PDB file of C-alpha atoms in Angstrom:
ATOM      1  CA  UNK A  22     160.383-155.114 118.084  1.00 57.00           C
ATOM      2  CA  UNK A  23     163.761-155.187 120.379  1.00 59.00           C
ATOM      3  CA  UNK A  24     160.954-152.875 122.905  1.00 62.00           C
ATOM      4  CA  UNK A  25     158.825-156.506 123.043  1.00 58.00           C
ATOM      5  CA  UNK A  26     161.973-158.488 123.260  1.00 56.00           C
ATOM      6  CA  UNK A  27     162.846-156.522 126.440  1.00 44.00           C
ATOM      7  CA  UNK A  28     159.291-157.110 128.163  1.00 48.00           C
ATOM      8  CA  UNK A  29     159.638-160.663 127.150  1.00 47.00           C
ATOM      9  CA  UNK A  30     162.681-161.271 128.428  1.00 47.00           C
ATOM     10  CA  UNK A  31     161.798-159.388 131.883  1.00 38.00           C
ATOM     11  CA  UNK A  32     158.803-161.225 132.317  1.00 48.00           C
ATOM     12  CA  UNK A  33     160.445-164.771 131.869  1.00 43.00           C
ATOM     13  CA  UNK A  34     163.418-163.449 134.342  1.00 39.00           C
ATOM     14  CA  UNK A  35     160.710-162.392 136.700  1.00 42.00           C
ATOM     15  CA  UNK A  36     158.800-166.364 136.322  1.00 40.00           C
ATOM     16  CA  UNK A  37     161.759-167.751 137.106  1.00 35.00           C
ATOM     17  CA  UNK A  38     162.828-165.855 140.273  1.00 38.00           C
ATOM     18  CA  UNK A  39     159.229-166.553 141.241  1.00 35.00           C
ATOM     19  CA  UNK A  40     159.280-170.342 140.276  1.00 37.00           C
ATOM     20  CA  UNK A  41     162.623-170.659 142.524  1.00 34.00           C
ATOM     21  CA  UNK A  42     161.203-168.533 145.188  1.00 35.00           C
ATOM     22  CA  UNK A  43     158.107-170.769 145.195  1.00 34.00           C
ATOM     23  CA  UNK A  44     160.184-173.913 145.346  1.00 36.00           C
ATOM     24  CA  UNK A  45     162.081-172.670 148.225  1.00 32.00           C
ATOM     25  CA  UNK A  46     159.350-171.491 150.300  1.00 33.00           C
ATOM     26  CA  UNK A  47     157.420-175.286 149.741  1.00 35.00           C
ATOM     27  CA  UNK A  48     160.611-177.040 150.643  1.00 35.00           C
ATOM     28  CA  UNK A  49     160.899-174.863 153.638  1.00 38.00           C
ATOM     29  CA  UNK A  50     157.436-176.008 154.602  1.00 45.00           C
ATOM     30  CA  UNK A  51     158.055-179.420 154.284  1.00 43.00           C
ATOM     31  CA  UNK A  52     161.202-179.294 156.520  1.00 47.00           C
ATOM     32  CA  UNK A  53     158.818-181.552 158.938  1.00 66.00           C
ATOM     33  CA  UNK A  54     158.112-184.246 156.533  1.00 63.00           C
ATOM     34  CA  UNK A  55     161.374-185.543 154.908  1.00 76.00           C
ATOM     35  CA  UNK A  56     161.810-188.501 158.113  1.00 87.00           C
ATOM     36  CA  UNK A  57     161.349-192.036 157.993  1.00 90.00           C
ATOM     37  CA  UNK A  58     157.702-192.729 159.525  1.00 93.00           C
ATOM     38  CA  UNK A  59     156.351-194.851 161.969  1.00 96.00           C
ATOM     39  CA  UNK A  60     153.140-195.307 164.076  1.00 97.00           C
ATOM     40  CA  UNK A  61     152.890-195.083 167.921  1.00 98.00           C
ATOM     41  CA  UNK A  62     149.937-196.296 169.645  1.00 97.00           C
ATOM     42  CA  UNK A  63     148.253-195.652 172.505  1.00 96.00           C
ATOM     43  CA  UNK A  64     145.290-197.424 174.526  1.00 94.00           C
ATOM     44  CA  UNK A  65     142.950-194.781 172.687  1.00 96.00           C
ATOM     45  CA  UNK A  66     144.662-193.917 169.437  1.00 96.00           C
ATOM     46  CA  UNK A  67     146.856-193.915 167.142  1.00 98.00           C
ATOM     47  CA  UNK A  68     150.156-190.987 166.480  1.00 98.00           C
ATOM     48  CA  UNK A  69     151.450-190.643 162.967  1.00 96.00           C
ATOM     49  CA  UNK A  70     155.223-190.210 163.767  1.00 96.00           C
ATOM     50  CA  UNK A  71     158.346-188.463 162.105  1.00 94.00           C
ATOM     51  CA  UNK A  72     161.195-190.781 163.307  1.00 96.00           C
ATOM     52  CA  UNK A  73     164.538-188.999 164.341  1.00 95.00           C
ATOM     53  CA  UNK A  74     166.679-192.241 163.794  1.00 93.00           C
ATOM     54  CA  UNK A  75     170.367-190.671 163.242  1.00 92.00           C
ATOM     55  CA  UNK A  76     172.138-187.885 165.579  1.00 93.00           C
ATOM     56  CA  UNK A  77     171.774-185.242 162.821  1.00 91.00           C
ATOM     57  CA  UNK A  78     167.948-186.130 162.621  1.00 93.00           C
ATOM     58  CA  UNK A  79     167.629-185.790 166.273  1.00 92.00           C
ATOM     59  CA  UNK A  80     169.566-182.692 166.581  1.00 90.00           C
ATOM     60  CA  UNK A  81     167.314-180.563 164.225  1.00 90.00           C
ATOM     61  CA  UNK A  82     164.026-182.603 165.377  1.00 92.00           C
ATOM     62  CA  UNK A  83     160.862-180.410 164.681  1.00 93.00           C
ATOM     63  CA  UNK A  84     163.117-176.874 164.674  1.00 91.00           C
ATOM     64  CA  UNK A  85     161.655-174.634 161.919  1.00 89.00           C
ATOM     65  CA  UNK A  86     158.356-176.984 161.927  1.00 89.00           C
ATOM     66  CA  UNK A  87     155.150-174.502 162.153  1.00 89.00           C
ATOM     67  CA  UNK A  88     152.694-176.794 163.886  1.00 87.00           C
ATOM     68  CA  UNK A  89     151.849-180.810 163.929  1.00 90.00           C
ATOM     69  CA  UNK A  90     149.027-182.222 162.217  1.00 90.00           C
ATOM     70  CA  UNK A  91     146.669-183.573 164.900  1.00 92.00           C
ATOM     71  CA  UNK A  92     147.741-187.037 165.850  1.00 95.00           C
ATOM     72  CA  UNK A  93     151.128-186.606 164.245  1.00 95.00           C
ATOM     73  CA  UNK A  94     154.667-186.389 166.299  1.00 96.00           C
ATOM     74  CA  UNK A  95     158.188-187.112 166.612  1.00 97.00           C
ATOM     75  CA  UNK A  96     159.689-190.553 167.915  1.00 98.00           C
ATOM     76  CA  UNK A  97     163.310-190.207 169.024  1.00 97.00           C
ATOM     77  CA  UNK A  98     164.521-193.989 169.226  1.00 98.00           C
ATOM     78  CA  UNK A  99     167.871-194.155 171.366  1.00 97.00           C
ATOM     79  CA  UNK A 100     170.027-197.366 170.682  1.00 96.00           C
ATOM     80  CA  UNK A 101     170.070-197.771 174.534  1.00 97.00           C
ATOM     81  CA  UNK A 102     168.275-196.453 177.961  1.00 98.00           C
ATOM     82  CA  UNK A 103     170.130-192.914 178.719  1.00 98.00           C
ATOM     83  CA  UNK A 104     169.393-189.387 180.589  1.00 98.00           C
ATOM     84  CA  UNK A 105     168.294-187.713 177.809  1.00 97.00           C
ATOM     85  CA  UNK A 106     168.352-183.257 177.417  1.00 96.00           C
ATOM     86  CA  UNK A 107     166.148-181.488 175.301  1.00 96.00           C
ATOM     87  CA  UNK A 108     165.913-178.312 174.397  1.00 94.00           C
ATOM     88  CA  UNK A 109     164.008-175.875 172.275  1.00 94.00           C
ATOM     89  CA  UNK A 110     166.221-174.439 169.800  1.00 93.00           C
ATOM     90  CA  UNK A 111     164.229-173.453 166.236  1.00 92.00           C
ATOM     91  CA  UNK A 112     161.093-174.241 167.880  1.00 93.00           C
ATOM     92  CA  UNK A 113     158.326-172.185 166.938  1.00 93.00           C
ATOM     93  CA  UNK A 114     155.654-174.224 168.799  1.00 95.00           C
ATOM     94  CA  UNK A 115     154.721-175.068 171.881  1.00 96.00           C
ATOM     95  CA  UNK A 116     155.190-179.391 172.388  1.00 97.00           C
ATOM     96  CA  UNK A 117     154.608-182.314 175.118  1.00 98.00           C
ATOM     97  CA  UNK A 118     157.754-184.329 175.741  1.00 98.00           C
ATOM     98  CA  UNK A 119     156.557-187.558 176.437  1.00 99.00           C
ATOM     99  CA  UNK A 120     159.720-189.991 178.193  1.00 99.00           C
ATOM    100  CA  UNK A 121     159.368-193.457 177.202  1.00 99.00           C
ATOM    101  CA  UNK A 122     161.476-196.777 179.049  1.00 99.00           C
ATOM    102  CA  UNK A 123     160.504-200.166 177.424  1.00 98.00           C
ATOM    103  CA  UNK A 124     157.567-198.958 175.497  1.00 98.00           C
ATOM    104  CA  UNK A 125     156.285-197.414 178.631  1.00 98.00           C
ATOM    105  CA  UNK A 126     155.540-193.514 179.518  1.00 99.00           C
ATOM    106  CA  UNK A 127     158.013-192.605 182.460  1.00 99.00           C
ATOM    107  CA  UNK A 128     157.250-189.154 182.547  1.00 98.00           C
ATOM    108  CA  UNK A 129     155.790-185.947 180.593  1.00 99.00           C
ATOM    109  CA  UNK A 130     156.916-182.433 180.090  1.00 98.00           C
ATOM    110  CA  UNK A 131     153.969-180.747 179.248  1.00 98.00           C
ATOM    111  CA  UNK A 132     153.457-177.324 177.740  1.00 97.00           C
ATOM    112  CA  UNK A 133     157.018-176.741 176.738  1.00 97.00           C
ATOM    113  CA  UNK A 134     157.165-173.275 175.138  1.00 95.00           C
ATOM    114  CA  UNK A 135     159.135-172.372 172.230  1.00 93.00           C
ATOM    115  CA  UNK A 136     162.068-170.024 172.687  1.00 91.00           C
ATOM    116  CA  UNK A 137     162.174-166.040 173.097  1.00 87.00           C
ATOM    117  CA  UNK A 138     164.755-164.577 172.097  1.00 78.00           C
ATOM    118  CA  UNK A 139     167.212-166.209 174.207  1.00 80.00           C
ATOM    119  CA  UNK A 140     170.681-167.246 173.239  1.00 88.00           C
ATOM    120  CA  UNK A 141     171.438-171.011 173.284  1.00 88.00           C
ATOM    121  CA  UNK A 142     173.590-171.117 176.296  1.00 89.00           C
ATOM    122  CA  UNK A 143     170.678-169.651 178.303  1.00 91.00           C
ATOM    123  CA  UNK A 144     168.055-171.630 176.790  1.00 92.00           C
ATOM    124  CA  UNK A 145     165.971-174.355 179.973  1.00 94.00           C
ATOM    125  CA  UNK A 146     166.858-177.493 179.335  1.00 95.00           C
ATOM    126  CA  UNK A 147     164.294-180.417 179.671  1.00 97.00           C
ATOM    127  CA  UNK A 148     165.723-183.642 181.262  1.00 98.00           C
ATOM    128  CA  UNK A 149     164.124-186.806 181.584  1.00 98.00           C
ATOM    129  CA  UNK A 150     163.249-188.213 184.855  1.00 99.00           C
ATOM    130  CA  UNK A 151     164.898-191.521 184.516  1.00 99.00           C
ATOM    131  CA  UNK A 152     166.846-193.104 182.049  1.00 99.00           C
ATOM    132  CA  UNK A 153     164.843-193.206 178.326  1.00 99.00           C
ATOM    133  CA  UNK A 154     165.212-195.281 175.771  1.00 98.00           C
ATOM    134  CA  UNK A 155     162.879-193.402 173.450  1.00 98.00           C
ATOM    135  CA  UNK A 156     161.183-189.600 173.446  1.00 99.00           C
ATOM    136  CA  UNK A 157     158.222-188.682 171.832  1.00 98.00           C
ATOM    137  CA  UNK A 158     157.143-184.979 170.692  1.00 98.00           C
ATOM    138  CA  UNK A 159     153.711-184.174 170.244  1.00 98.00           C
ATOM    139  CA  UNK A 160     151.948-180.691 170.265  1.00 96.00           C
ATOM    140  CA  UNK A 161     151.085-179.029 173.224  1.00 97.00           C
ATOM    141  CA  UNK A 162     148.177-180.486 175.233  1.00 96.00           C
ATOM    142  CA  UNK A 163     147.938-183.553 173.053  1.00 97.00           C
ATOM    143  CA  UNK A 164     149.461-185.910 175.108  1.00 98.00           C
ATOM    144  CA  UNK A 165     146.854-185.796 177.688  1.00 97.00           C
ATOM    145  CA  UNK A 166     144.245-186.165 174.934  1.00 96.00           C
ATOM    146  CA  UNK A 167     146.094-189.337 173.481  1.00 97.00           C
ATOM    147  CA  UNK A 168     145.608-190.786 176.650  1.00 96.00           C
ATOM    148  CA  UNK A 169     149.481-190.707 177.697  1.00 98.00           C
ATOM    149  CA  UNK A 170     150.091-190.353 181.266  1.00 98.00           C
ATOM    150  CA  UNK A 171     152.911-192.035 183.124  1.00 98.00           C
ATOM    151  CA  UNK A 172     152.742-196.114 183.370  1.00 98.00           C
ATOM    152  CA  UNK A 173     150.900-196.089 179.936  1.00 98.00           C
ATOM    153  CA  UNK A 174     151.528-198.472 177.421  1.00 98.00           C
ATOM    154  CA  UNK A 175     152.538-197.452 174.328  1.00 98.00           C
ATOM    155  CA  UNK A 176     153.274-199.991 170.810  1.00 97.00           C
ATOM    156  CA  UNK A 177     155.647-198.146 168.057  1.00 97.00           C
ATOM    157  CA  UNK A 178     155.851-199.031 164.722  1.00 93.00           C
ATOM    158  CA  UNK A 179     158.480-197.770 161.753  1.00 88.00           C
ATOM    159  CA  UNK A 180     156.425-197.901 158.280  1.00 88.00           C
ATOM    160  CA  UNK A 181     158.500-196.373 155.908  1.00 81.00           C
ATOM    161  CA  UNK A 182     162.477-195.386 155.069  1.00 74.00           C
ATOM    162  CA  UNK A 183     163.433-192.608 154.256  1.00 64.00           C
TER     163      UNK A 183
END
């Protein structure tokens, strides 16, 4: 009896350390997903967007995400036009960073690689070419196949609150 009691008790200790270990893993995954969203549109199509509203929002951006859904991104809306840095710290994909000025594409950095193995001070920094009053963050390539280039005309959209 207390022999059955004992495997009992170690295989409800070991469903719980899985349960939690489950829970944290999924949570991890959705580290992409818990924004405010908004749509961004483009002559040819439409981008499901994450929105980076608040400082803390657009200082972790899409660190730690795996990879975007296609036509998904990040919208980084500034409360006025500024010089804005990025840079790729906790990236572990490869994005476009597509400048926008009045709803308009000002410039691209394409291909941006995530970082390797570099400490923060040393990691590139990626500066827009003109004052920005918005950034979006797409994967790698996809900008080009959303039909952004510079002078196109974009519409954005917020659809929910976080």
């Amino acid at each position: 009896m207390g022999n059955r009691i004992f495997i009992i008790s170690v295989i409800s200790a070991f469903a719980v350390i899985v349960a939690v270990g489950a829970g944290f893993i999924s949570s991890r995954a959705g580290v992409c997903r818990d924004f405010s969203q908004g749509e961004v549109k483009t002559p040819i199509t439409r981008i499901q967007v994450f929105i980076a509203a608040s400082q803390l929002e657009q200082a972790r951006g899409l660190s730690g995400c795996q990879k975007l859904p296609n036509h998904s991104g990040m919208y980084f809306p500034f409360s006025a036009k500024q010089s804005a840095s990025f840079w790729m710290k906790g990236m572990l994909m490869p994005i476009d960073i597509v400048w926008l000025a009045d709803n308009k594409v000002v410039g691209i950095s394409a291909f941006v690689p995530p970082p390797s193995g570099k400490l923060d001070e040393e990691l590139p920094r990626y500066v827009s070419p003109q004052p920005v009053d918005a950034v979006l963050e797409v994967a790698a390539g996809k900008a080009a196949s959303y039909g952004l280039k510079k002078g196109t005309q974009i519409v954005y959209e917020k659809t929910t609150q976080n």
